[in-house]
Amino acid sequence: MENELKFAVLIDAENISNKYIKIILEETSNSGIATYKRIYGDWTSPQLASWKNVLLDNSIIPMQQYSYTTGKSSTDSAMIIDAMDILYSGTVDGFCLVSSDSDFTRLAARLRESGMQVIGMGESKTPQPFISACNQFKYLDLLYEKKLEEAEAEVPEPQAKPREKKEKSKPQKDLAKIKNTINAIIEKFSDDDGWIFSGKLGDQLSKRLPDFDVRNFGYSKLTPFIKSLGDYEINKLSDGSNQKQIYFRVKEVKREKNSK
């Protein structure tokens, strides 16, 4: 569609596994169209051999950057220079920066200063400064684990191969901080009876916590996640059609306790 945002997807191959490629492209598609798809690394290195197999299938252009210093990532400067060239070309509305490296923090901030929508993607180990510099941040390892679980659930039990259970990565935002943020949003934007529209709450959560995503906690929608927290009432109102408007507010007992 003509109104869809255009994104430049720039991937740090030395910092991201190729197993995440489908998730990277799917998440970008949820926000707009990937008009640039570039991946950066030293393609003479055997460590990037696994990436080479997926580049053609996904129409991703490899950008060669030789490693001039042993043990030092070579992709940072190449990605940053390309990002600025694309920015000044005026052909995109946003960037998807795929890396768990904090070296891209200033780049993300600079792109946002120019009015770009910046989506960051990386693993749970990504430093907080880079996460905070983006409009949104997606944890690739958490989304990948969720995809594997969904795939296992679809396979009939006798055919399903047991997968080694490993401890799940935890989102960097803990539930206590999320609850405090939700309470602050409700206090500021709720009506006289304490109710807030679900769309408004979701929008404000994304603005205040760039890495907030209900999928990090095993949910696909906001309402079941809010319900699971146990501190909020939910009200569903019909708008005259088949659609229902959903509202949230802090439970009455909790409101009375906080007002004392």
Tab-separated table of C-alpha atoms in Angstrom:
chain	number	residue	atom	x	y	z
A	1	MET	CA	0.000	0.000	0.000
A	2	GLU	CA	1.118	3.547	-0.751
A	3	ASN	CA	0.790	4.697	2.865
A	4	GLU	CA	3.025	1.976	4.303
A	5	LEU	CA	6.267	3.124	5.884
A	6	LYS	CA	9.465	2.323	4.011
A	7	PHE	CA	12.292	0.814	6.081
A	8	ALA	CA	15.990	0.217	5.571
A	9	VAL	CA	16.920	-3.080	7.235
A	10	LEU	CA	20.598	-3.073	8.228
A	11	ILE	CA	21.961	-6.252	9.847
A	12	ASP	CA	25.207	-6.721	11.769
A	13	ALA	CA	26.161	-10.241	10.593
A	14	GLU	CA	29.011	-10.525	13.095
A	15	ASN	CA	26.616	-9.982	15.978
A	16	ILE	CA	23.413	-11.760	14.920
A	17	SER	CA	22.669	-15.409	14.081
A	18	ASN	CA	21.140	-16.315	10.708
A	19	LYS	CA	18.438	-18.368	12.481
A	20	TYR	CA	16.640	-15.097	13.208
A	21	ILE	CA	16.259	-14.020	9.568
A	22	LYS	CA	12.559	-14.909	9.215
A	23	ILE	CA	11.683	-13.141	12.440
A	24	ILE	CA	13.648	-10.038	11.384
A	25	LEU	CA	11.800	-9.768	8.078
A	26	GLU	CA	8.394	-10.619	9.594
A	27	GLU	CA	8.755	-7.972	12.304
A	28	THR	CA	9.764	-5.397	9.705
A	29	SER	CA	6.748	-6.330	7.556
A	30	ASN	CA	4.483	-5.720	10.559
A	31	SER	CA	5.580	-2.080	10.502
A	32	GLY	CA	6.029	-1.412	6.789
A	33	ILE	CA	8.003	-2.364	3.670
A	34	ALA	CA	11.705	-3.253	3.634
A	35	THR	CA	13.015	-1.236	0.686
A	36	TYR	CA	16.675	-1.747	1.666
A	37	LYS	CA	17.919	-5.098	2.977
A	38	ARG	CA	21.646	-5.053	3.656
A	39	ILE	CA	23.898	-7.170	5.848
A	40	TYR	CA	27.406	-6.221	6.933
A	41	GLY	CA	30.440	-8.350	7.692
A	42	ASP	CA	33.734	-9.746	6.509
A	43	TRP	CA	32.469	-12.352	4.039
A	44	THR	CA	35.958	-13.846	3.686
A	45	SER	CA	35.572	-15.108	7.248
A	46	PRO	CA	34.400	-18.739	7.686
A	47	GLN	CA	32.383	-17.614	10.709
A	48	LEU	CA	29.808	-16.024	8.390
A	49	ALA	CA	29.416	-19.080	6.131
A	50	SER	CA	25.998	-19.901	7.603
A	51	TRP	CA	24.684	-16.478	6.617
A	52	LYS	CA	25.635	-16.931	2.956
A	53	ASN	CA	23.035	-19.687	2.554
A	54	VAL	CA	20.080	-17.422	3.406
A	55	LEU	CA	21.047	-14.199	1.620
A	56	LEU	CA	19.837	-15.144	-1.870
A	57	ASP	CA	16.611	-16.703	-0.586
A	58	ASN	CA	15.680	-13.475	1.209
A	59	SER	CA	17.122	-10.975	-1.304
A	60	ILE	CA	19.562	-9.478	1.205
A	61	ILE	CA	22.590	-7.662	-0.188
A	62	PRO	CA	25.895	-8.558	1.546
A	63	MET	CA	28.148	-5.555	2.177
A	64	GLN	CA	31.822	-6.473	2.435
A	65	GLN	CA	33.855	-4.953	5.253
A	66	TYR	CA	37.303	-6.406	5.918
A	67	SER	CA	38.511	-6.887	9.483
A	68	TYR	CA	41.501	-4.612	9.803
A	69	THR	CA	42.123	-5.388	13.476
A	70	THR	CA	41.973	-8.852	15.056
A	71	GLY	CA	39.151	-9.195	17.571
A	72	LYS	CA	37.490	-5.917	16.552
A	73	SER	CA	34.126	-5.850	14.768
A	74	SER	CA	34.469	-4.419	11.278
A	75	THR	CA	30.803	-3.785	10.561
A	76	ASP	CA	30.080	-0.808	12.824
A	77	SER	CA	31.550	1.983	10.693
A	78	ALA	CA	30.227	0.516	7.420
A	79	MET	CA	26.681	0.254	8.802
A	80	ILE	CA	26.790	3.757	10.242
A	81	ILE	CA	28.069	5.325	6.999
A	82	ASP	CA	25.461	3.489	4.928
A	83	ALA	CA	22.694	4.478	7.332
A	84	MET	CA	23.584	8.159	7.018
A	85	ASP	CA	23.772	7.912	3.207
A	86	ILE	CA	20.300	6.326	3.143
A	87	LEU	CA	18.987	8.952	5.570
A	88	TYR	CA	20.143	11.815	3.340
A	89	SER	CA	18.716	10.099	0.246
A	90	GLY	CA	15.238	10.765	1.625
A	91	THR	CA	13.909	7.438	0.353
A	92	VAL	CA	12.874	5.817	3.659
A	93	ASP	CA	10.675	6.583	6.657
A	94	GLY	CA	12.566	4.452	9.135
A	95	PHE	CA	15.373	2.044	9.920
A	96	CYS	CA	15.551	-1.442	11.361
A	97	LEU	CA	18.935	-1.825	13.073
A	98	VAL	CA	19.665	-5.476	13.837
A	99	SER	CA	22.443	-5.927	16.389
A	100	SER	CA	23.014	-6.570	20.087
A	101	ASP	CA	25.898	-4.086	20.048
A	102	SER	CA	25.677	-0.856	22.054
A	103	ASP	CA	27.935	0.850	19.485
A	104	PHE	CA	24.809	1.648	17.456
A	105	THR	CA	23.211	3.666	20.275
A	106	ARG	CA	24.308	7.029	18.900
A	107	LEU	CA	23.250	6.067	15.380
A	108	ALA	CA	19.740	5.170	16.575
A	109	ALA	CA	19.476	8.453	18.462
A	110	ARG	CA	20.730	10.447	15.448
A	111	LEU	CA	18.212	8.808	13.107
A	112	ARG	CA	15.370	9.591	15.504
A	113	GLU	CA	16.522	13.206	15.685
A	114	SER	CA	15.944	13.326	11.923
A	115	GLY	CA	12.368	12.117	12.329
A	116	MET	CA	13.032	8.494	11.433
A	117	GLN	CA	11.150	5.586	12.994
A	118	VAL	CA	13.836	3.321	14.470
A	119	ILE	CA	13.187	-0.341	15.263
A	120	GLY	CA	16.000	-2.157	17.046
A	121	MET	CA	16.342	-5.933	17.102
A	122	GLY	CA	18.783	-8.019	19.093
A	123	GLU	CA	19.064	-10.605	21.832
A	124	SER	CA	18.196	-10.127	25.503
A	125	LYS	CA	21.852	-9.338	26.212
A	126	THR	CA	21.523	-6.027	24.313
A	127	PRO	CA	22.638	-3.095	26.523
A	128	GLN	CA	19.870	-0.804	27.746
A	129	PRO	CA	21.257	2.398	26.109
A	130	PHE	CA	20.744	0.959	22.610
A	131	ILE	CA	17.243	-0.267	23.519
A	132	SER	CA	16.255	3.144	24.892
A	133	ALA	CA	17.560	4.928	21.786
A	134	CYS	CA	15.031	3.078	19.560
A	135	ASN	CA	11.309	3.732	19.119
A	136	GLN	CA	10.755	-0.015	19.472
A	137	PHE	CA	13.015	-2.906	20.351
A	138	LYS	CA	12.373	-6.590	19.604
A	139	TYR	CA	14.089	-9.434	21.487
A	140	LEU	CA	14.931	-11.919	18.754
A	141	ASP	CA	15.799	-14.796	21.099
A	142	LEU	CA	12.456	-14.541	22.906
A	143	LEU	CA	10.489	-14.392	19.663
A	144	TYR	CA	12.504	-17.321	18.297
A	145	GLU	CA	11.748	-19.455	21.367
A	146	LYS	CA	8.052	-18.622	21.051
A	147	LYS	CA	8.095	-19.686	17.380
A	148	LEU	CA	9.667	-23.035	18.316
A	149	GLU	CA	7.059	-23.627	21.016
A	150	GLU	CA	4.222	-22.835	18.598
A	151	ALA	CA	5.700	-25.196	15.997
A	152	GLU	CA	5.974	-27.998	18.575
A	153	ALA	CA	2.369	-27.460	19.656
A	154	GLU	CA	1.150	-27.954	16.076
A	155	VAL	CA	2.911	-31.311	15.659
A	156	PRO	CA	0.878	-34.378	16.793
A	157	GLU	CA	2.302	-35.663	20.076
A	158	PRO	CA	3.669	-39.035	18.830
A	159	GLN	CA	5.562	-37.277	16.014
A	160	ALA	CA	6.912	-34.410	18.074
A	161	LYS	CA	10.598	-34.705	18.806
A	162	PRO	CA	11.505	-33.802	22.369
A	163	ARG	CA	13.523	-30.614	22.461
A	164	GLU	CA	16.056	-29.957	25.132
A	165	LYS	CA	14.517	-27.581	27.614
A	166	LYS	CA	16.652	-24.608	28.401
A	167	GLU	CA	16.040	-21.687	30.675
A	168	LYS	CA	14.206	-18.933	28.885
A	169	SER	CA	15.808	-15.548	28.508
A	170	LYS	CA	14.092	-12.925	30.598
A	171	PRO	CA	12.996	-9.556	29.225
A	172	GLN	CA	15.098	-6.737	30.608
A	173	LYS	CA	11.982	-4.956	31.818
A	174	ASP	CA	10.651	-6.823	34.854
A	175	LEU	CA	6.960	-7.029	35.670
A	176	ALA	CA	7.197	-4.626	38.607
A	177	LYS	CA	8.517	-1.883	36.353
A	178	ILE	CA	5.851	-2.599	33.742
A	179	LYS	CA	3.117	-2.413	36.394
A	180	ASN	CA	4.454	0.903	37.665
A	181	THR	CA	4.444	2.239	34.108
A	182	ILE	CA	0.883	1.019	33.515
A	183	ASN	CA	-0.266	2.674	36.737
A	184	ALA	CA	1.387	5.960	35.760
A	185	ILE	CA	-0.281	5.879	32.335
A	186	ILE	CA	-3.710	5.127	33.827
A	187	GLU	CA	-3.321	7.923	36.358
A	188	LYS	CA	-2.499	10.430	33.610
A	189	PHE	CA	-4.881	9.390	30.820
A	190	SER	CA	-7.879	7.699	32.484
A	191	ASP	CA	-11.374	9.204	32.668
A	192	ASP	CA	-13.091	10.330	35.866
A	193	ASP	CA	-13.922	6.719	36.767
A	194	GLY	CA	-10.337	5.520	36.276
A	195	TRP	CA	-10.887	3.745	32.931
A	196	ILE	CA	-8.424	3.906	30.036
A	197	PHE	CA	-8.946	2.670	26.464
A	198	SER	CA	-6.780	-0.367	25.641
A	199	GLY	CA	-5.429	1.261	22.460
A	200	LYS	CA	-4.272	4.305	24.411
A	201	LEU	CA	-2.591	2.131	27.043
A	202	GLY	CA	-0.790	0.026	24.429
A	203	ASP	CA	0.381	3.128	22.550
A	204	GLN	CA	1.754	4.760	25.713
A	205	LEU	CA	3.453	1.552	26.863
A	206	SER	CA	5.322	1.322	23.556
A	207	LYS	CA	6.424	4.949	23.837
A	208	ARG	CA	7.660	4.633	27.416
A	209	LEU	CA	9.135	1.127	27.203
A	210	PRO	CA	10.628	0.551	23.711
A	211	ASP	CA	11.211	-3.158	24.399
A	212	PHE	CA	7.720	-3.859	25.769
A	213	ASP	CA	6.083	-6.712	23.862
A	214	VAL	CA	3.444	-9.033	25.315
A	215	ARG	CA	4.988	-11.892	23.308
A	216	ASN	CA	8.016	-11.690	25.612
A	217	PHE	CA	5.702	-13.059	28.310
A	218	GLY	CA	3.981	-15.706	26.205
A	219	TYR	CA	0.908	-13.703	25.130
A	220	SER	CA	-0.232	-12.632	21.687
A	221	LYS	CA	-2.481	-9.740	22.739
A	222	LEU	CA	-2.476	-6.998	25.353
A	223	THR	CA	-5.746	-7.910	27.122
A	224	PRO	CA	-4.728	-11.425	28.306
A	225	PHE	CA	-1.386	-10.034	29.462
A	226	ILE	CA	-3.036	-7.250	31.503
A	227	LYS	CA	-5.471	-9.800	32.960
A	228	SER	CA	-2.581	-12.040	34.005
A	229	LEU	CA	-1.117	-9.250	36.141
A	230	GLY	CA	-4.116	-9.503	38.484
A	231	ASP	CA	-4.235	-5.816	39.426
A	232	TYR	CA	-6.645	-4.502	36.796
A	233	GLU	CA	-10.344	-4.605	35.941
A	234	ILE	CA	-11.379	-5.145	32.330
A	235	ASN	CA	-14.529	-3.763	30.733
A	236	LYS	CA	-15.691	-4.670	27.222
A	237	LEU	CA	-18.228	-2.334	25.613
A	238	SER	CA	-20.009	-2.853	22.294
A	239	ASP	CA	-19.690	-0.011	19.791
A	240	GLY	CA	-22.898	-0.975	17.971
A	241	SER	CA	-21.181	-3.375	15.585
A	242	ASN	CA	-19.417	-6.672	16.141
A	243	GLN	CA	-16.400	-4.803	17.515
A	244	LYS	CA	-15.869	-4.416	21.256
A	245	GLN	CA	-14.035	-1.536	22.887
A	246	ILE	CA	-11.827	-2.732	25.768
A	247	TYR	CA	-10.997	-0.576	28.785
A	248	PHE	CA	-8.786	-1.134	31.828
A	249	ARG	CA	-8.524	0.366	35.299
A	250	VAL	CA	-6.801	-0.434	38.570
A	251	LYS	CA	-8.896	-2.735	40.760
A	252	GLU	CA	-10.998	-0.909	43.327
A	253	VAL	CA	-9.278	-2.458	46.374
A	254	LYS	CA	-5.889	-1.397	45.034
A	255	ARG	CA	-7.155	2.111	44.224
A	256	GLU	CA	-8.467	2.549	47.780
A	257	LYS	CA	-5.175	1.305	49.212
A	258	ASN	CA	-3.153	3.733	47.073
A	259	SER	CA	-5.389	6.697	47.964
A	260	LYS	CA	-4.813	6.252	51.700
